[in-house]
Coordinates of C-alpha atoms in Angstrom, one line a residue:
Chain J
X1 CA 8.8 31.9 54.5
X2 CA 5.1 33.1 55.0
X3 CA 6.3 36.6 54.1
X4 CA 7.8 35.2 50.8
X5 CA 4.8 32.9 49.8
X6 CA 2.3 35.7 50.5
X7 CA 4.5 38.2 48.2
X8 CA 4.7 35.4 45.3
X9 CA 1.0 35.0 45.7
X10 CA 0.5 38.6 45.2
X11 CA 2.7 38.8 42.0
X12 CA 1.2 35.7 40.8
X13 CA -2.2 36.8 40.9
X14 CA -1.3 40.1 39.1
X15 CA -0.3 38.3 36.1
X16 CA -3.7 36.3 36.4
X17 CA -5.1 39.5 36.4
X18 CA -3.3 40.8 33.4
X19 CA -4.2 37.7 31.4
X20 CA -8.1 37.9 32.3
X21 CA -8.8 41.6 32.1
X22 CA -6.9 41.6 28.8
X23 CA -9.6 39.3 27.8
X24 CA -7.0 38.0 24.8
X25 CA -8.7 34.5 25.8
X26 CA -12.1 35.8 24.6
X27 CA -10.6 36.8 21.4
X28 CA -8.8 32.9 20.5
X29 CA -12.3 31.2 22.2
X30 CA -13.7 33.6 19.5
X31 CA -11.4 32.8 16.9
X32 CA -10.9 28.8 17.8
X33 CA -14.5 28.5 17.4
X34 CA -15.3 30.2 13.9
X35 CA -12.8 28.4 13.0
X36 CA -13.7 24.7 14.4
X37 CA -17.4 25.2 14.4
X38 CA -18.3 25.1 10.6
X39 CA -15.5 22.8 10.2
X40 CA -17.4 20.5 12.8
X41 CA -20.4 20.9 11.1
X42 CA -19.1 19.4 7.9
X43 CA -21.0 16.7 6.1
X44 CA -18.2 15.5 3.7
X45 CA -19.6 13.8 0.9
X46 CA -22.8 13.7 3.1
X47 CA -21.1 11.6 5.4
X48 CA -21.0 11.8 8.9
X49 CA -18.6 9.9 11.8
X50 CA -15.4 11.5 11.0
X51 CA -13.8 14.1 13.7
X52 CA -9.9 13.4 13.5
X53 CA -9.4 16.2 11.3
X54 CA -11.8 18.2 13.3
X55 CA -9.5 17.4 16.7
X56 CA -6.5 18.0 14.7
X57 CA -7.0 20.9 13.7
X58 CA -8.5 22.3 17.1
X59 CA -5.2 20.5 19.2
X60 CA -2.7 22.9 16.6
X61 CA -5.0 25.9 17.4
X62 CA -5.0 25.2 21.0
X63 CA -0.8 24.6 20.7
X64 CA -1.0 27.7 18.6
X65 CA -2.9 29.8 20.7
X66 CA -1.1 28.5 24.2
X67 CA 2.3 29.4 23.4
X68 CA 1.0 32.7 21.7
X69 CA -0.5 33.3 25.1
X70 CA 2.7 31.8 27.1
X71 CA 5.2 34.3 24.6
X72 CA 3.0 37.1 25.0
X73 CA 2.8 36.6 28.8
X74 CA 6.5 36.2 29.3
X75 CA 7.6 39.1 27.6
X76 CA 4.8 42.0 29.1
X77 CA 5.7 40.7 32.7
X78 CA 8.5 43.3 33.1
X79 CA 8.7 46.0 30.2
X80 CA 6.1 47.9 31.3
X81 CA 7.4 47.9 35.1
X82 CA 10.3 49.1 33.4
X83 CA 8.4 52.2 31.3
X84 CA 6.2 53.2 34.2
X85 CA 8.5 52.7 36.4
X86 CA 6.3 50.9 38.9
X87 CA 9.2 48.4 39.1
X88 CA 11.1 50.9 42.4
X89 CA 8.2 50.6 44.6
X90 CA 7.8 47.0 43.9
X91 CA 11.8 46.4 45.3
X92 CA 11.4 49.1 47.9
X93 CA 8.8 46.8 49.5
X94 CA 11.0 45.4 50.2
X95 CA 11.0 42.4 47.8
X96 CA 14.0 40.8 46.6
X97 CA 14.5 40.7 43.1
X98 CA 14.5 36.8 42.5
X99 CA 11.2 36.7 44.1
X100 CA 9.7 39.2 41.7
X101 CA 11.6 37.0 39.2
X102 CA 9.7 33.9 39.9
X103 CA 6.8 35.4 41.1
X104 CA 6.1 36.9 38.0
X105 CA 7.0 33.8 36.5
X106 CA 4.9 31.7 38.1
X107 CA 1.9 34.1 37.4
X108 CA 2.9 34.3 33.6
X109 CA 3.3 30.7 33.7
X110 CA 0.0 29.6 35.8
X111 CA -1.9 31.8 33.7
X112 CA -0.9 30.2 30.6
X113 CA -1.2 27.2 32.0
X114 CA -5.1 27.7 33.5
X115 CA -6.0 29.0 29.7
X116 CA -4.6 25.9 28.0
X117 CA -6.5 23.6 30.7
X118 CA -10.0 25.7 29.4
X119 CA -8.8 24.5 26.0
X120 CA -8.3 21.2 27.4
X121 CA -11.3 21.0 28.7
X122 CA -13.4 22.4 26.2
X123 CA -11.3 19.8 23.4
X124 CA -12.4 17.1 26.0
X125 CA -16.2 17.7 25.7
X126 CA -16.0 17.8 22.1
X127 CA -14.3 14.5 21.5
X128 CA -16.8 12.8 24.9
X129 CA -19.5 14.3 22.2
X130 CA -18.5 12.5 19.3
X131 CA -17.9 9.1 21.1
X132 CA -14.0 9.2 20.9
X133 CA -13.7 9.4 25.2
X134 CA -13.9 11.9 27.6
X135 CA -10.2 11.9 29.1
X136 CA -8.5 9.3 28.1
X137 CA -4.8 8.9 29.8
X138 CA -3.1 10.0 26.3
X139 CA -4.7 13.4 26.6
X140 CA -4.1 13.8 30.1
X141 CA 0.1 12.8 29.4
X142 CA -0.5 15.0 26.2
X143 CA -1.9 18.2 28.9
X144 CA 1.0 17.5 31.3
X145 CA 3.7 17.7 28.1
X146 CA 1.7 21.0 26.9
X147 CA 1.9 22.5 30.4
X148 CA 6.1 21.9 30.8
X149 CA 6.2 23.3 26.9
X150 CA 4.9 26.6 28.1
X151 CA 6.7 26.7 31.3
X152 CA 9.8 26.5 28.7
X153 CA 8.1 29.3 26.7
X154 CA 7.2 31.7 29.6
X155 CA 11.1 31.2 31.1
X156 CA 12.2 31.9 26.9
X157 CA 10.3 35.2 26.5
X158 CA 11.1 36.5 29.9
X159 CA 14.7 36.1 29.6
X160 CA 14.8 37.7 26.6
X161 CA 12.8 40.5 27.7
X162 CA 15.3 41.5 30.2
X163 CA 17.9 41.3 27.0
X164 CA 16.0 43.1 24.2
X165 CA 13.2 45.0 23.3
X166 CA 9.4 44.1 23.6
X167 CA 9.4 43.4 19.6
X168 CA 12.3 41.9 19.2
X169 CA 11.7 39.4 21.9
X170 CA 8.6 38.7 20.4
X171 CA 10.2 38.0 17.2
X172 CA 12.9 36.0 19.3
X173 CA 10.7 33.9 20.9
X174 CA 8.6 32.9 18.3
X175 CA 11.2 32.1 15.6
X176 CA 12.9 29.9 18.6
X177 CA 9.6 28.1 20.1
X178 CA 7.5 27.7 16.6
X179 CA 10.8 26.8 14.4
X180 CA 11.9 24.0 17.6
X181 CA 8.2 22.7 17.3
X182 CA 8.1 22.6 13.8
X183 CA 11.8 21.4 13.1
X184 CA 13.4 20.6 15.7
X185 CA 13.4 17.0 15.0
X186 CA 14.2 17.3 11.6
X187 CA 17.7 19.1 12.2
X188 CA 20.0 16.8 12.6
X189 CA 19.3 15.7 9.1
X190 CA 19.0 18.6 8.1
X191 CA 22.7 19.1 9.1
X192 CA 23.9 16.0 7.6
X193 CA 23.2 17.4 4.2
X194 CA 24.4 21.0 4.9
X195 CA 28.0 22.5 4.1
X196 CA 29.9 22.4 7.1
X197 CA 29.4 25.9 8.9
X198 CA 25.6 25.4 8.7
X199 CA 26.6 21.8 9.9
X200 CA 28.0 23.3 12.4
X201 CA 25.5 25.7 13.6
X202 CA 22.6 23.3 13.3
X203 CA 24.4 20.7 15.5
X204 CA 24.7 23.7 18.0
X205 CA 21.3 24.6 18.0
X206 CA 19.9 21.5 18.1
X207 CA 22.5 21.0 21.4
X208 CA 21.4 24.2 23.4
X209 CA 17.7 25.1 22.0
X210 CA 15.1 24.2 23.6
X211 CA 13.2 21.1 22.1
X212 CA 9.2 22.4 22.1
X213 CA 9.0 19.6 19.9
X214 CA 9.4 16.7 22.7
X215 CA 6.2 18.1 24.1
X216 CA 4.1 17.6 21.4
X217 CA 1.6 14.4 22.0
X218 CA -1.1 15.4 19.6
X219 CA -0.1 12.3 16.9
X220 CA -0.7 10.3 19.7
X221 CA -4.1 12.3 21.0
X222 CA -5.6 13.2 17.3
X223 CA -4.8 9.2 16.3
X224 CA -5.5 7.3 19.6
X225 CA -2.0 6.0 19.9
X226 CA -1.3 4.4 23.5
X227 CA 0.1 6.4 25.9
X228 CA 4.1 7.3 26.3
X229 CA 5.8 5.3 28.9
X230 CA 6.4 6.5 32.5
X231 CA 10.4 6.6 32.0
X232 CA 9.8 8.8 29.0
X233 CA 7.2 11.0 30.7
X234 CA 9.7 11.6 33.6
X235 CA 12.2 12.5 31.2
X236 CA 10.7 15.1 29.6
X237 CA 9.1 16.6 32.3
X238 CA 12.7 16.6 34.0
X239 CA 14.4 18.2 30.5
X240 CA 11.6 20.8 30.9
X241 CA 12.4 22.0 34.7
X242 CA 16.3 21.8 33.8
X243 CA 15.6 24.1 30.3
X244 CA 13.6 26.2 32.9
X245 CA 16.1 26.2 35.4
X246 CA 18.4 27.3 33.1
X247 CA 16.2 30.4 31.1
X248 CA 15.1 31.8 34.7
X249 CA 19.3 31.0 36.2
X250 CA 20.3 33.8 33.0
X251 CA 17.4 35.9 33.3
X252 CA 18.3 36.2 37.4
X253 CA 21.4 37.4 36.0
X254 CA 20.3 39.4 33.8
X255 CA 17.9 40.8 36.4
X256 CA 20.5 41.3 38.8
X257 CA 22.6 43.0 36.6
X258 CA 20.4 45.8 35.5
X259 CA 19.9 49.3 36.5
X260 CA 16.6 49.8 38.2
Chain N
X1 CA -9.2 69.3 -0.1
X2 CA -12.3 67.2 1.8
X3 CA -14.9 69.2 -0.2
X4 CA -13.4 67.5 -3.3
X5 CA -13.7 63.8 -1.4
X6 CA -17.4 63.2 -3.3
X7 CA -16.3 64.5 -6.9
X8 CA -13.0 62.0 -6.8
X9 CA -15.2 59.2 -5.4
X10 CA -17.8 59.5 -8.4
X11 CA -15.1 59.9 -11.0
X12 CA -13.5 57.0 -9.9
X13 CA -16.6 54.9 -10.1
X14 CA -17.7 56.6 -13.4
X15 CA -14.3 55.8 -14.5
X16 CA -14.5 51.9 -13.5
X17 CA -18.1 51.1 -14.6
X18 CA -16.7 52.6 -17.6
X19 CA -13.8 50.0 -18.0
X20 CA -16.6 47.4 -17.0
X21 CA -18.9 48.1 -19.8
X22 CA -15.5 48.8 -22.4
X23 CA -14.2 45.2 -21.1
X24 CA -17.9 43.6 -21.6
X25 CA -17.8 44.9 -24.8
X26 CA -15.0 43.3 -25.7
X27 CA -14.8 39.6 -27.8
X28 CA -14.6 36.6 -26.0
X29 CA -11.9 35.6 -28.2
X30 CA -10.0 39.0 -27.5
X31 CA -9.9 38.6 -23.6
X32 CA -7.3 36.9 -21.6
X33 CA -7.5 33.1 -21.0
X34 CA -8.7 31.9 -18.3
X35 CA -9.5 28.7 -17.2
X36 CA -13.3 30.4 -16.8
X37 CA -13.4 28.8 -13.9
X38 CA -15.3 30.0 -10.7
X39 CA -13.1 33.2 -8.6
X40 CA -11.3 30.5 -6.6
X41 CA -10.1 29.5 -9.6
X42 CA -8.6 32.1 -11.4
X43 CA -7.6 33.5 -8.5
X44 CA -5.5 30.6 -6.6
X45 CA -5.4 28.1 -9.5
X46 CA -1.8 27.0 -8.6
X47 CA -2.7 27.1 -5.1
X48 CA -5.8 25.0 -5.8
X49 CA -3.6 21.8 -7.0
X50 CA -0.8 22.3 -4.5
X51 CA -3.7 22.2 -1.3
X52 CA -5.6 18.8 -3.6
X53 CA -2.4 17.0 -3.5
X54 CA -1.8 18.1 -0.3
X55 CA -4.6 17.0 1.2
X56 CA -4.0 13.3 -0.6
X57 CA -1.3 12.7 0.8
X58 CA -2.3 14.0 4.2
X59 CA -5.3 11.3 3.8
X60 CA -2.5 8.5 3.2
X61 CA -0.9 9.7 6.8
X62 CA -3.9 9.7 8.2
X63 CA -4.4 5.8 6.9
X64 CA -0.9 5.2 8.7
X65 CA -2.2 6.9 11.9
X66 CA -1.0 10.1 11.9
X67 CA 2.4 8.9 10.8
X68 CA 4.1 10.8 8.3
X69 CA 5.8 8.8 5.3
X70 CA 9.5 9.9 5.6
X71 CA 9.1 8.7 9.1
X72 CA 7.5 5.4 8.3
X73 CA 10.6 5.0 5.9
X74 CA 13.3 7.6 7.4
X75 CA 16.0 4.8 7.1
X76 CA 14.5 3.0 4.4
X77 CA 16.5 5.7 2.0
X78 CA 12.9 6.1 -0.2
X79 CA 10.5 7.4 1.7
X80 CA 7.8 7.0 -0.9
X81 CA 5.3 5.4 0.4
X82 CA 4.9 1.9 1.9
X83 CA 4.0 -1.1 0.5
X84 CA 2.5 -3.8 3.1
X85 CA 0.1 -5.7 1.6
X86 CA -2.9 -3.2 3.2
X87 CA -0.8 -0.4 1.3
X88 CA -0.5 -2.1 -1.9
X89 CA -4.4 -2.3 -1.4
X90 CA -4.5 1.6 -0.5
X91 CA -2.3 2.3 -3.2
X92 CA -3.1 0.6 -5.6
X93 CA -2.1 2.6 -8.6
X94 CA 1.1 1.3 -8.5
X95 CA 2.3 4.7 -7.7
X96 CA 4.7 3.3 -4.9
X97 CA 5.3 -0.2 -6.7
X98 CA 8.5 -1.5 -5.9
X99 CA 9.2 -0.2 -2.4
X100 CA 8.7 -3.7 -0.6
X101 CA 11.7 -3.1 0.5
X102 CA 11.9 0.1 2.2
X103 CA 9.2 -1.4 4.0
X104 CA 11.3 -3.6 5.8
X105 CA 14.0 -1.6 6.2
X106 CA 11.5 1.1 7.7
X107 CA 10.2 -1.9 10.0
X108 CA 14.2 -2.7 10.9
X109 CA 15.2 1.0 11.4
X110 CA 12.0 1.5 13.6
X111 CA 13.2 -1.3 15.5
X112 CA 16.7 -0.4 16.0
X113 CA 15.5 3.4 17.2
X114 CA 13.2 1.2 19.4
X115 CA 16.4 -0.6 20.9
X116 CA 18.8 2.0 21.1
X117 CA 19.9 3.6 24.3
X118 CA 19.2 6.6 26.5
X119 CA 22.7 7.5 26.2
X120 CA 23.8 6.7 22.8
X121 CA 21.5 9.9 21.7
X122 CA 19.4 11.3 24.8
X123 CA 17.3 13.6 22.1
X124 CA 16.6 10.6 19.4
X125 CA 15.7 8.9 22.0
X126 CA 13.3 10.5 23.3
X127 CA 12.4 12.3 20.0
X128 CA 11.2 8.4 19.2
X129 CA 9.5 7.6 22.2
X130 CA 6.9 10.6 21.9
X131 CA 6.3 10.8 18.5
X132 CA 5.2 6.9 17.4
X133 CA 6.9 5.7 14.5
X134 CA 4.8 2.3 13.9
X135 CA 3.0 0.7 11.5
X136 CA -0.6 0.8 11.6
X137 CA -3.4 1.3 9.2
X138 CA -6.9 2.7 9.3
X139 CA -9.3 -0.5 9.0
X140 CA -13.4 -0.4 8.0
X141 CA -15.1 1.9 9.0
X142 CA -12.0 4.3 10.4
X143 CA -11.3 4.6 7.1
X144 CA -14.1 7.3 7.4
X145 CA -11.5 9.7 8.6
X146 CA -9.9 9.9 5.3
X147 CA -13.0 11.1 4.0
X148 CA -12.9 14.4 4.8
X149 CA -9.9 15.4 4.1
X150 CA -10.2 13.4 0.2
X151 CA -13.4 15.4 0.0
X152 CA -11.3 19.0 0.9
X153 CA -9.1 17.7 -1.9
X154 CA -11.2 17.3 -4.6
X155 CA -13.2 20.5 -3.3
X156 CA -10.0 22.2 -4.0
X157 CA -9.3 20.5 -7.6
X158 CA -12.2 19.0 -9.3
X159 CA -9.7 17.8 -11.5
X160 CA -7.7 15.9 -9.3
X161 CA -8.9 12.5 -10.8
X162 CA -6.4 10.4 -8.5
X163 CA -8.3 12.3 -5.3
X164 CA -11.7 11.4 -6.7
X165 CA -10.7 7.6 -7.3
X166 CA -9.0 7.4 -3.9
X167 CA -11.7 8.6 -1.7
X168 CA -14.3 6.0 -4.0
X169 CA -12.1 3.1 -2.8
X170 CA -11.7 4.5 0.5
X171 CA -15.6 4.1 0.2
X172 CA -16.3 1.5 -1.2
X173 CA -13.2 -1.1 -0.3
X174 CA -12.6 -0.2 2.9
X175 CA -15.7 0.7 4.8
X176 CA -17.9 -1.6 2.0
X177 CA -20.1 1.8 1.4
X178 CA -21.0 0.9 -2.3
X179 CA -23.6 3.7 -2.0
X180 CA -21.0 6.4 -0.9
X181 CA -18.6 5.1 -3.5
X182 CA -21.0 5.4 -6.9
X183 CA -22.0 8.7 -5.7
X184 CA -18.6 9.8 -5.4
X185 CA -17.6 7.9 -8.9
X186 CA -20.7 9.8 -10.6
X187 CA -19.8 13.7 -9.2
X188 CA -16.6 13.0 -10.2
X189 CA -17.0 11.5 -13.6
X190 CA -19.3 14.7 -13.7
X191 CA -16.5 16.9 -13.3
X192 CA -14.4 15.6 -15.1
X193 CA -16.0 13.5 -18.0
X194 CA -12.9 12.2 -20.0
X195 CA -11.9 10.3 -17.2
X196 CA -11.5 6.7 -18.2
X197 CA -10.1 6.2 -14.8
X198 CA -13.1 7.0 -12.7
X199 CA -15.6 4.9 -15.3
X200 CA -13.1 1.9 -14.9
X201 CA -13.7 2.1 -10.8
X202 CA -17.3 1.9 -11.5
X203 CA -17.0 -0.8 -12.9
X204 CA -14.8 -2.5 -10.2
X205 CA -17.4 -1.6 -7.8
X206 CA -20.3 -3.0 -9.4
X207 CA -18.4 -6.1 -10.7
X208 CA -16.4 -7.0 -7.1
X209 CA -18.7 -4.9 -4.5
X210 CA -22.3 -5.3 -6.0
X211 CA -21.7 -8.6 -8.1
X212 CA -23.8 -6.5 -10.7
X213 CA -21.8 -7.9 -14.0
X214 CA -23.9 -6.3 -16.4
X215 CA -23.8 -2.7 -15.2
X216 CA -19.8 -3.7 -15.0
X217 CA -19.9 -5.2 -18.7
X218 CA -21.3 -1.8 -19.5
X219 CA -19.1 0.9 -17.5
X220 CA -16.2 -1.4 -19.0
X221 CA -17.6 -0.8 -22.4
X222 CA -17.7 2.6 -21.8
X223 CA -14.0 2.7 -21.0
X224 CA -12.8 0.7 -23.9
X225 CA -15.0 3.5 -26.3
X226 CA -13.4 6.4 -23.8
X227 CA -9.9 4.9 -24.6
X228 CA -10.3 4.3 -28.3
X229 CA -6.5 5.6 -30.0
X230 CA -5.2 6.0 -26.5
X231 CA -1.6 6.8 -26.1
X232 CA -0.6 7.8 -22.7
X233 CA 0.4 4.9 -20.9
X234 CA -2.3 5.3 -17.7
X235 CA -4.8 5.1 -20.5
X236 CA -3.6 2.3 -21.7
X237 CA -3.6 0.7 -18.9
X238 CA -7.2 1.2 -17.8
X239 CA -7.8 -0.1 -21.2
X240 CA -6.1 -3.5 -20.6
X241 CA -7.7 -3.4 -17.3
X242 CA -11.5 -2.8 -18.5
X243 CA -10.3 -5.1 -21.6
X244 CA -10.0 -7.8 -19.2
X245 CA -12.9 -7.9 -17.4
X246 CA -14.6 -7.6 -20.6
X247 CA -12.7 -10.6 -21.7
X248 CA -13.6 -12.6 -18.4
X249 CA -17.2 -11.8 -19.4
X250 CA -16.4 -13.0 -23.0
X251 CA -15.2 -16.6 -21.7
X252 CA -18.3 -16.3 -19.2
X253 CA -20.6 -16.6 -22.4
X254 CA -17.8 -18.8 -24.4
X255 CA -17.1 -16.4 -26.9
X256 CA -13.5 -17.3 -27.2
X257 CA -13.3 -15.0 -30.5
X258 CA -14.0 -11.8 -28.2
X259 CA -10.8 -13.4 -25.9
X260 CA -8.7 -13.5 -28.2
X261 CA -9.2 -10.1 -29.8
X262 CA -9.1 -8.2 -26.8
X263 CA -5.6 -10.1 -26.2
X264 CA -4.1 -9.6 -29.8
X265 CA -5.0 -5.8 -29.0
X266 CA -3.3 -5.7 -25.7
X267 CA -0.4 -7.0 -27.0
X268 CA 0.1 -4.5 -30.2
X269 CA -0.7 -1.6 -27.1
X270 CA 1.5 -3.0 -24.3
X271 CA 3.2 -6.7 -24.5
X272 CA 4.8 -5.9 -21.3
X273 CA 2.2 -4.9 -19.0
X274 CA 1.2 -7.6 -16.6
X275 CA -2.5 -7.1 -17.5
X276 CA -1.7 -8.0 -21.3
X277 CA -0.2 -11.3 -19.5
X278 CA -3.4 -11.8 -18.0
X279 CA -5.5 -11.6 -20.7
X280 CA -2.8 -13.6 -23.1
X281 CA -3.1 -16.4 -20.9
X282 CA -7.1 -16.1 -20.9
X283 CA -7.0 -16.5 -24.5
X284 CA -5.2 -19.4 -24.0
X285 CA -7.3 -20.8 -21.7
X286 CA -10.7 -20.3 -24.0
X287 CA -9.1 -21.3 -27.3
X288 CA -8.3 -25.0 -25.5
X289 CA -12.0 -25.0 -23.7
X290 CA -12.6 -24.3 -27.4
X291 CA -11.1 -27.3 -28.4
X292 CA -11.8 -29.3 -26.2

């Protein structure tokens, strides 16, 4: 057991690695702010005591950013093992391959996760500044729904990069995790007014793909709405582990299955 | 091939400062029409209008709290907009008259998705629990969230007079800053100058926010000269509207003849309109104070 825990920490803290030496958070922190800054600074009409649409806008970069970071995370974790080939002397450790699996998917996924909570953190002090609360239990419930969101993504992007190429999972992933968050909610009337074999499909996919949009609080952060209820809260963190559970039970397989 | 690089470079910039000169030489009345507008403009005119709308409607979600309006009203069959009586205040152009109903049904359907079951649809359920489907409406000086994004919309479209009018009652009705609202009233009857519209608001903020009536008697004079021949029925409209006050001003100082014109003149220009009732029954009113 010690053995396995000190081999997960090791591949976990390589993917921590990977995210800070890439310094990709520097560049969004970068971006988020020339963005938010001005935007902040805004006297509409010479008027000043309005931040919602500053906090709006800075909660859809931070999703934005977060699940760029979770994708991006996912799928690097084991095409380049595969290209340099450092992927036979991390199995002739030896380490069994479902504990590279989650290892490297609890690194992907903890790294995500610690980037979103700067974001977090750094939203927090800019809404205590203006007077709208520190951390009020809405934002925490809204962090909590974020991090099971991009332990969805990470398990999505690593599947599919033991199924298709870097670019194409990419592609696959984002289409699937931006187009759920967007429209997921929307689908079934969507499929109401389709002809029946987009009826059809649309019913399927909104069965069997993942629903990023249940994890989305930020109505209820950017508009001080009360908090979700317990029951509900439980629920979606427990559709997030299953959906999870799932992505990592086909990419084990798929794992398994290849030729290394 | 690299030696050439300068003598391409300095033809090609003899050649365009050429065309620049030809092109300046040219008659104004010989060049393509633009709108002459700034490079924004011309360049994203189209784009422009779509963002100012855009960003008025986003203000009216933000005065529901984030809710959009098909969701307020996703059973209600409209989805148009809502019409409590703090939306019939918000809206009161009576560009969603008419949709009392899908109000209630909205309020009904919210409360059955409220009601229903885990089981009876696991996702709707929960879809309904996270994101909040209730009524609720910015109130005093919240409404100062819509600002910004009213001010982005008439940034985009200066002559989105709708936008400018909006964020003026935003101003002045709902967080009772007169100031805020007659500034906003005088850019944008500065931008756009033939708005009847905009002049008319004035007036309703000096006559119900600043109990000023004479600088109201005279914004509403302004509006009846603005609206002289008008045809279009929002002109109209205002016209009835300003002729009313006008009227009420009239029967303030007993001059029951002025009543009675400005209702004979409503009535050729719109019998129909409840503001012509109004001002029919005013006339009324004065020609019996008259006689009495």
């Amino acid at each position: 057991m010690r053995l396995f825990l000190r081999q997960l920490g090791a591949l976990v803290r390589l993917s921590f690695l990977d995210l800070y030496r890439r310094k990709d958070l520097v560049t969004v922190g970068a971006l988020a702010l020339a963005l938010l800054v001005p935007l902040a600074a805004l006297r509409p009409f010479g008027v000043a005591g309005a931040d919602r649409y500053v906090g709006e806008v800075a909660m859809g970069l931070i999703w934005l950013f977060s699940l760029v970071i979770a994708i991006a995370l996912g799928a690097r974790q084991f095409p380049p093992e595969f290209e340099s080939r450092t992927i036979y002397p991390l199995l002739a450790r030896p380490v069994g391959r479902s504990t590279v699996l989650l290892g490297k998917y609890l690194g992907a996924f903890l790294a995500a996760v610690s980037a979103t909570a700067l974001f977090y953190v750094l939203f927090a002090v800019y809404r205590g500044s203006t007077g709208s609360g520190w951390f009020p239990s809405v934002l925490w419930q809204g962090f909590v729904l974020h991090v099971c969101a991009l332990a969805v993504a990470v398990a999505l992007s690593m599947t599919l990069s033991l199924a298709v190429t870097m670019s194409a999972n990419l592609a696959f992933s984002a289409i699937a995790v931006f187009g759920m968050f967007i429209w997921g909610g929307r689908l079934p009337e969507l499929a109401v007014n389709s002809p029946l074999p987009a009826k059809i499909a649309l019913d399927v996919v909104y069965a069997i793909a993942p629903h990023f949009e249940f994890f989305d609080l930020r109505q209820r952060i950017v508009h001080s709405w009360d908090c979700v209820g317990v029951g509900v809260m439980l629920v979606v963190v427990a559709y997030a582990v299953l959906c999870s559970a799932a992505l990592l039970s086909i990419a084990a397989l798929l794992f398994r299955k290849r030729k290394v | 091939m690299r030696g050439d690089l300068p003598v391409v470079a300095i033809a090609a910039l003899a050649a365009s400062a050429a065309l620049a000169f030809a092109f300046e030489r040219i008659p104004a009345a010989a060049r393509p029409r633009t709108s002459g507008g700034d490079f924004l403009e011309v360049a994203f005119g189209g784009a422009r209008e779509a963002f100012s709308s855009a960003m008025v409607k986003k203000a009216d979600v933000y005065f529901h709290g984030g809710v959009e309006a098909e969701e307020r009203h996703e059973h209600g069959g409209r989805g148009d907009g809502c019409a409590c009586e703090d939306c019939r205040g918000h809206h009161r152009h009576g560009e969603h008259a008419g949709a009392e109903a899908a109000h209630d049904e909205a309020e009904h359907a919210a409360a059955e998705r409220r009601a229903m079951g885990f089981w009876s649809g696991p996702y709707r359920w929960i879809d309904s629990r996270i994101h909040t489907q209730e009524h609720r409406h910015l109130e005093g000086t919240d409404s100062i969230e819509m600002i910004p994004l009213l001010w982005a919309a008439v940034r985009a479209d200066r002559s989105n007079v709708s936008a400018w009018s909006e964020a003026a009652y935003v101003a002045a009705g709902m967080m009772k800053d007169y100031d805020l609202a007659l500034r906003i009233l005088a850019e944008g009857i500065a931008a756009n100058p033939g708005a009847a519209e905009l002049v008319c608001d004035r007036g309703h903020v000096y006559c119900h926010r600043l109990h000023d009536e004479a600088s109201a008697e005279k914004e509403f004079r302004r509006v009846v000269e603005m609206t002289e021949g008008a045809v279009n029925e929002k002109d109209v409209r205002v016209r009835i509207d300003s002729m009313a006050y006008l009227a009420n001003f009239a029967e303030k100082r007993g001059d029951a003849d002025a009543v009675r014109r400005y209702a004979e003149e409503a009535l050729r220009l719109a019998p129909d309109y409840a503001g012509t009732h109004g001002l029919v029954e005013m006339a009324g009113k004065a020609k019996k104070e008259e006689a009495k």
